[in-house]
Structures are given as C-alpha cells and as structure tokens.
Short mmCIF file of C-alpha atoms in Angstrom, two decimals:
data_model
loop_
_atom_site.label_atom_id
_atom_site.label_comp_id
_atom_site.label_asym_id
_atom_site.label_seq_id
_atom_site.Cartn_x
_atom_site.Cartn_y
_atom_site.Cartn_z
CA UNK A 1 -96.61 -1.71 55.93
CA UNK A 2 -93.06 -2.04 55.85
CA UNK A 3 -90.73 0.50 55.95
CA UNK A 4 -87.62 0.64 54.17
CA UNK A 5 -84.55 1.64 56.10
CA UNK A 6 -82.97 4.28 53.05
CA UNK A 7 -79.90 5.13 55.08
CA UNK A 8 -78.68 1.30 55.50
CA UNK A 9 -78.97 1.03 51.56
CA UNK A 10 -77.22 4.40 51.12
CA UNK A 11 -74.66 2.79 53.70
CA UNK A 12 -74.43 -0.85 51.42
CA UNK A 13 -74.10 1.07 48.16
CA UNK A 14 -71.01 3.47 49.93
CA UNK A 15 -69.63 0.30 51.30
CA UNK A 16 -69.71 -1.43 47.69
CA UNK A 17 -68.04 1.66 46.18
CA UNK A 18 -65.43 1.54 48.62
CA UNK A 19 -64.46 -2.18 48.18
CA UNK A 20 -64.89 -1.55 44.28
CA UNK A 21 -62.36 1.31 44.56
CA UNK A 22 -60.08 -0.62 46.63
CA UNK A 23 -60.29 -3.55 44.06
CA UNK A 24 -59.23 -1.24 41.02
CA UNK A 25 -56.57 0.27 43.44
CA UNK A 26 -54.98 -3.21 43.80
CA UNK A 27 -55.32 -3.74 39.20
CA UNK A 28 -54.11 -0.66 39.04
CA UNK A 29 -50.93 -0.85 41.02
CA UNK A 30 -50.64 -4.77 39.63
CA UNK A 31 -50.67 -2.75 36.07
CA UNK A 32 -47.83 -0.37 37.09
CA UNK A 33 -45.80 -3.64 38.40
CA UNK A 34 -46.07 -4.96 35.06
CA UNK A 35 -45.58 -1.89 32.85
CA UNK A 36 -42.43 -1.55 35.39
CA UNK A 37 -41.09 -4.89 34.94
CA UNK A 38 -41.61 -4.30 30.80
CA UNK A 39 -39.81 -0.96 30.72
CA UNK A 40 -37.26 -2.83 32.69
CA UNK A 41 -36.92 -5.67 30.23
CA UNK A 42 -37.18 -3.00 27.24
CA UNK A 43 -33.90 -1.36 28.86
CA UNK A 44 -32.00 -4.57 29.77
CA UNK A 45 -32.48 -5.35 25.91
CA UNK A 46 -31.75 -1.30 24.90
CA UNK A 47 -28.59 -2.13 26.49
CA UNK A 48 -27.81 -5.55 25.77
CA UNK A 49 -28.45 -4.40 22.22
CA UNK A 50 -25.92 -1.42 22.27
CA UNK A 51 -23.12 -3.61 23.80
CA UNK A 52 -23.63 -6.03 20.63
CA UNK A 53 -23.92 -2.79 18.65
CA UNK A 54 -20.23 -1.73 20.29
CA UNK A 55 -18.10 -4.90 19.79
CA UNK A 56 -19.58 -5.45 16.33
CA UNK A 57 -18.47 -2.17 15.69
CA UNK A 58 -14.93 -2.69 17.29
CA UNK A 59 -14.65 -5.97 15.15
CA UNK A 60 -15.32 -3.84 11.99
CA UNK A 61 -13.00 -1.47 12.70
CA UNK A 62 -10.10 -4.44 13.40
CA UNK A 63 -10.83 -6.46 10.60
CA UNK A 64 -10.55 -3.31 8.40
CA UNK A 65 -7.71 -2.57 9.97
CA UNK A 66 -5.98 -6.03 9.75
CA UNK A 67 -7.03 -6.08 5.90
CA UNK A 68 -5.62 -2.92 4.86
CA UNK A 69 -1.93 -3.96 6.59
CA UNK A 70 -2.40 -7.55 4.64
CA UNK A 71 -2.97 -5.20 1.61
CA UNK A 72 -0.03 -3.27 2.32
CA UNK A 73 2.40 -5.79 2.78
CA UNK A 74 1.35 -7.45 -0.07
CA UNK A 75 1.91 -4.53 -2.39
CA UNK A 76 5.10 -3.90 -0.79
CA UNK A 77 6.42 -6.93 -1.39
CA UNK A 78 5.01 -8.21 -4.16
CA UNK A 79 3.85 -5.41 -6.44
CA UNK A 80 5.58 -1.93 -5.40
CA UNK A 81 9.50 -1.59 -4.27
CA UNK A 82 10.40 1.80 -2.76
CA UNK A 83 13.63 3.49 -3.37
CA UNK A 84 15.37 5.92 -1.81
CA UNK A 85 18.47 6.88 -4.14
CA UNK A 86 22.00 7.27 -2.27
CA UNK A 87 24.53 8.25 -5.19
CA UNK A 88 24.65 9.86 -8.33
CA UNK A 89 25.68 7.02 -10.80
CA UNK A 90 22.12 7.68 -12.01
CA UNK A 91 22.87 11.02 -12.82
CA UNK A 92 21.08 13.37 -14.48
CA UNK A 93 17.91 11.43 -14.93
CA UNK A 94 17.61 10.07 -11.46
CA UNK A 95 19.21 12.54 -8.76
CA UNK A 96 20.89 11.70 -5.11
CA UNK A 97 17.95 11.83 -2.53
CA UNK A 98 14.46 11.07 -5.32
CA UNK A 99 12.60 8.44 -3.75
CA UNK A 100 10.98 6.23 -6.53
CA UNK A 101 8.60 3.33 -7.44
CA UNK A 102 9.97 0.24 -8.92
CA UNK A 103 6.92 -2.23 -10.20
CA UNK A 104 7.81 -5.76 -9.37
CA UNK A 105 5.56 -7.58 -11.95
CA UNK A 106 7.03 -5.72 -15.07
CA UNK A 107 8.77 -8.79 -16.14
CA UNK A 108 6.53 -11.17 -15.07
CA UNK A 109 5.06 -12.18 -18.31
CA UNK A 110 7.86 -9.85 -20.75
CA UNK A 111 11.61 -9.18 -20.43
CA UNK A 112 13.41 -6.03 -20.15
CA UNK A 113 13.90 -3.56 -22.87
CA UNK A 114 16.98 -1.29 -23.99
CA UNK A 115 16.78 1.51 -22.27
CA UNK A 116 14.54 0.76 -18.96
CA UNK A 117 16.16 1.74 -16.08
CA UNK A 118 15.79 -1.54 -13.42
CA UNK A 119 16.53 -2.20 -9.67
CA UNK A 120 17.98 -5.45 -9.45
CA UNK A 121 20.21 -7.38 -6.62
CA UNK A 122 23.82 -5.89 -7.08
CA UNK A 123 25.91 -8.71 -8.59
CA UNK A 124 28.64 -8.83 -6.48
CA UNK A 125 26.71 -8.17 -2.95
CA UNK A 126 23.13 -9.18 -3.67
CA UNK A 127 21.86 -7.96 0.33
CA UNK A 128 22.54 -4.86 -2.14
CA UNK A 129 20.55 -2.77 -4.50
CA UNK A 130 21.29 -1.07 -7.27
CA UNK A 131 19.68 0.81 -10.04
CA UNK A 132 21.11 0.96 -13.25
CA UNK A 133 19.76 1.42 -17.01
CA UNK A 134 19.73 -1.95 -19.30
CA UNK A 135 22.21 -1.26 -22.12
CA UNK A 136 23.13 -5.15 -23.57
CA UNK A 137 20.72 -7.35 -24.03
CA UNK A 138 20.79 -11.29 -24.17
CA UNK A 139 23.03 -12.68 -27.09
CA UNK A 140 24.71 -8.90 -27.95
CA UNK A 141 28.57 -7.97 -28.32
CA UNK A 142 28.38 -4.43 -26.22
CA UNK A 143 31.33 -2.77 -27.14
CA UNK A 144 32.97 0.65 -25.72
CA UNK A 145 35.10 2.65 -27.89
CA UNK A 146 36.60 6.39 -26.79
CA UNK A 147 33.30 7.08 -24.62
CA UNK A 148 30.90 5.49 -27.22
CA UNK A 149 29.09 2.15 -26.85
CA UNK A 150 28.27 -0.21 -29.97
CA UNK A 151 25.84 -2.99 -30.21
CA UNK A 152 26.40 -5.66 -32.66
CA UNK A 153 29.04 -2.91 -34.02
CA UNK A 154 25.88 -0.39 -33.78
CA UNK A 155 26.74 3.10 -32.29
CA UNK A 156 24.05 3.55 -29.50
CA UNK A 157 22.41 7.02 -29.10
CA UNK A 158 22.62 8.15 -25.43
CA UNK A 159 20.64 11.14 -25.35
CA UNK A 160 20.04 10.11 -21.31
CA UNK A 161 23.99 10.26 -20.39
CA UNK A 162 25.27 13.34 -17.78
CA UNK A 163 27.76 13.93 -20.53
CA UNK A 164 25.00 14.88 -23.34
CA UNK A 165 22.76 17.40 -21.06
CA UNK A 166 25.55 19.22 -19.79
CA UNK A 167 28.57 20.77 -21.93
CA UNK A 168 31.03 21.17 -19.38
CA UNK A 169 30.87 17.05 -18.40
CA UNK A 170 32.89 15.19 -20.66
CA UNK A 171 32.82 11.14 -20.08
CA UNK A 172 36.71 10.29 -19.47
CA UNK A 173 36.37 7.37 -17.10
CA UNK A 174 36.38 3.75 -17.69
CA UNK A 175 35.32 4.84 -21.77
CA UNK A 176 36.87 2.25 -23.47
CA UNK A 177 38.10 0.13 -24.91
CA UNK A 178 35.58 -2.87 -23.31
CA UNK A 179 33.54 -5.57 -25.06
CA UNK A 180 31.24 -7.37 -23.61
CA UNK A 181 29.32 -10.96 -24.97
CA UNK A 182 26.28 -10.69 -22.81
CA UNK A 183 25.18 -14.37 -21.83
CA UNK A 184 21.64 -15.36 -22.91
CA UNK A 185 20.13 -15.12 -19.62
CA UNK A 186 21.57 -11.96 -18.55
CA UNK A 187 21.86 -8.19 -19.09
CA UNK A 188 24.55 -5.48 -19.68
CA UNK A 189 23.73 -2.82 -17.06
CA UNK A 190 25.44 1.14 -16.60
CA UNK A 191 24.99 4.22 -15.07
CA UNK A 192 23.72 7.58 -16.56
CA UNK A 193 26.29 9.08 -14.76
CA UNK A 194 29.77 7.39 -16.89
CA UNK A 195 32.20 9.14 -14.70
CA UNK A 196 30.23 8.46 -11.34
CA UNK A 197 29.03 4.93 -12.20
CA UNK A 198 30.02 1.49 -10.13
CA UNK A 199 28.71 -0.79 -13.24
CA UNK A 200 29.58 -3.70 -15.48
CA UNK A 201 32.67 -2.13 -16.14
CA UNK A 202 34.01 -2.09 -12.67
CA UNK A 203 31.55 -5.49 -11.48
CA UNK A 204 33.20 -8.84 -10.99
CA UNK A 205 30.44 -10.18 -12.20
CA UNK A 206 29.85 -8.13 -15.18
CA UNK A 207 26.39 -9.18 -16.30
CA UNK A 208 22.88 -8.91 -14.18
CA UNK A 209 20.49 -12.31 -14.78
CA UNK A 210 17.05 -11.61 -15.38
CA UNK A 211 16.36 -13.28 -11.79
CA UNK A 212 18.23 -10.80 -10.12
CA UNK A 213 15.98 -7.64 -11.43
CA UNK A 214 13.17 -6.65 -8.57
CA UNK A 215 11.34 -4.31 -10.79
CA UNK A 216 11.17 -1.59 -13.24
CA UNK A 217 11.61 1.78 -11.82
CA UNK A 218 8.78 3.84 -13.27
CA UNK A 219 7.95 6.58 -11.04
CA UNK A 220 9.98 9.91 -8.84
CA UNK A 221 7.30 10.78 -6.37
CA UNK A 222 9.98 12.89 -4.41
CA UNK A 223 10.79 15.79 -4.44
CA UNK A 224 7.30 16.83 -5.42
CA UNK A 225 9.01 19.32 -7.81
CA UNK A 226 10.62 16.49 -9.79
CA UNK A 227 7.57 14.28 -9.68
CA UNK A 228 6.99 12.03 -12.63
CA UNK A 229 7.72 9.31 -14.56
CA UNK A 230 11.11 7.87 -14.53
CA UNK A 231 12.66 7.45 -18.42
#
C-alpha cells in the first residue's frame, strides 16, 4: 500500500499560494504604476487646460478693451464733440464753465435752422472754436436797427437774448445800424450775450459756411444742477 506523504502536499499547496500572492503583488503594483502615470497625465492636461483657460481669458479681456477705445474715439470724433465753455458771449442760455455735447451728424443729411445754437471753426482763426446761435440764414438781408435785428425787413423775436431775461441789461453795444446779405452757402452767427459777444459784427469774415459747423450743441451735462437740453 502506498502511503501518501500529506505534509509535502500541504507544503506544495503553501508554496503555490505563496508564488500566487507574489504574482498578484507584482499586477497589483503594475496597476498602481498605471493609475499613477493616468492621474499624472489627467493633471498635466488639468493644467495645460487652465493655462489655455488663462490667456483666452486675457485675450477677452484685451480685445474688449481695444474695442471699447475704437468705440470711443470714434464717437469722439465722429459723432459727439465736447465743450467746455470759456466766456460769456453765450450768455444767459449757455453760462462760463457748462460743459456741453455738440452732435456732429446734425447736418449731415439737413441744414441748420434759425435759432440752433452751433459750434463751428471760428472764421477768422479756425484752430478756434466758437459757439454761437444761427441768426441769418442763406440768401437773407439781416439787418440791425437800435438793438433790434430784421430779416427780410422782419423784426426777429429774441426771447433767448441776456437783455430780455434780465431788466437791468440793456443791449448798447455794436446794436446797429448793420446789414448783412448772407451768401448762399453760409450763415449769420451772434451771441446771446449782445454786449459780451465777439460775432459777425466784430468778424472779418462776417459769415460762417456750412463746412465750418462741427455740430449742433444739444446738451449741458455740467453743472449737474443746470443739466439739460441746450435751446
């Protein structure tokens, strides 16, 4: 009869388990390697992602940028003129110090009107400007007679003048007697302000071309307490 030896297979079957463990050791810690080297790559790309994620931003932020000064200069010098006011020929509608909005396209596709007040290249310095209110208009006689002005032999209503809102200003200076034959392409400008007023009736060149007039003024948006439309 033979006899089994039961401690050499108990010894084979340890032996097995050992080199079995030993194998899944070595997967496991080839696994680890790998999930390493993935969570690596993962991160690389995290980061590699957030850089893009940065400059993209960055270029957003300057192309927004850049726009919004391309914006601005075109408004400034194509739609809006600022203007801060120096004297008081403008007098009582426009006061010494108002900063206001001229629009440049007003008389793009229309001409000016009696009565709008314009900033326009001064006619005898045009590096200067001036802001006056448009009194003649193309083809008139403008006529000034003991401080009152007549169109086509017309008395014109001033209601705007310094001299009509206060009592105590009379207009004395340069009132009359003037006439004027305003050119076809051109425009009779003066000041609110008669007494205070460098205008046609002092200019060299009496009469403003249509050319020469930047914009309407249209808006006082300083002093905040004076705020509004300019009329």
């Amino acid at each position: 009869m033979e006899i089994l030896d039961l401690n050499d297979e108990v010894k084979d079957t340890e032996n097995k388990s050992s080199e079995d463990k030993d194998w899944e050791d070595v997967v496991d810690f080839g696994k680890e390697e790998q999930d390493e080297k993935k969570e690596g790559k993962k991160g690389k790309k995290s980061k590699k992602k957030e850089e893009t994620s940065a400059v993209r931003e960055i270029f957003s932020w300057i192309f927004t940028i850049a726009i919004a000064v391309v914006a601005a200069m075109v408004i400034k010098n194509y739609v809006i003129i600022n203007a801060n006011i120096p004297s008081g020929s403008m007098e009582n509608t426009i006061l010494p110090g108002d900063d206001i909005f001229g629009f440049r396209l007003a008389y793009t596709f229309s001409d000016p009107k009696r009565g709008d007040i314009v900033i326009f290249n001064a006619p005898d310095d045009p590096s200067e400007k001036y802001i006056k209110r448009v009194i003649g208009l193309p083809g008139e006689t403008v006529t000034i007679e003991d401080a009152q002005v007549y169109i086509n032999g017309e008395p014109l209503e001033e209601d705007y003048l310094k001299s009509a809102t206060e009592e105590d200003e009379v207009w004395t200076t340069n009132a009359g007697p003037y006439e004027f034959k305003v050119p076809e392409d051109s425009y009779l400008l003066l000041g609110d302000n008669r007494n205070g007023s460098s205008d046609a009736r002092v200019w060299e060149h009496t009469y403003v071309s249509k050319d020469a007039i930047i914009g309407k003024a249209i808006l006082r948006y300083y002093p905040f307490n004076r705020f509004g439309v300019v009329k």
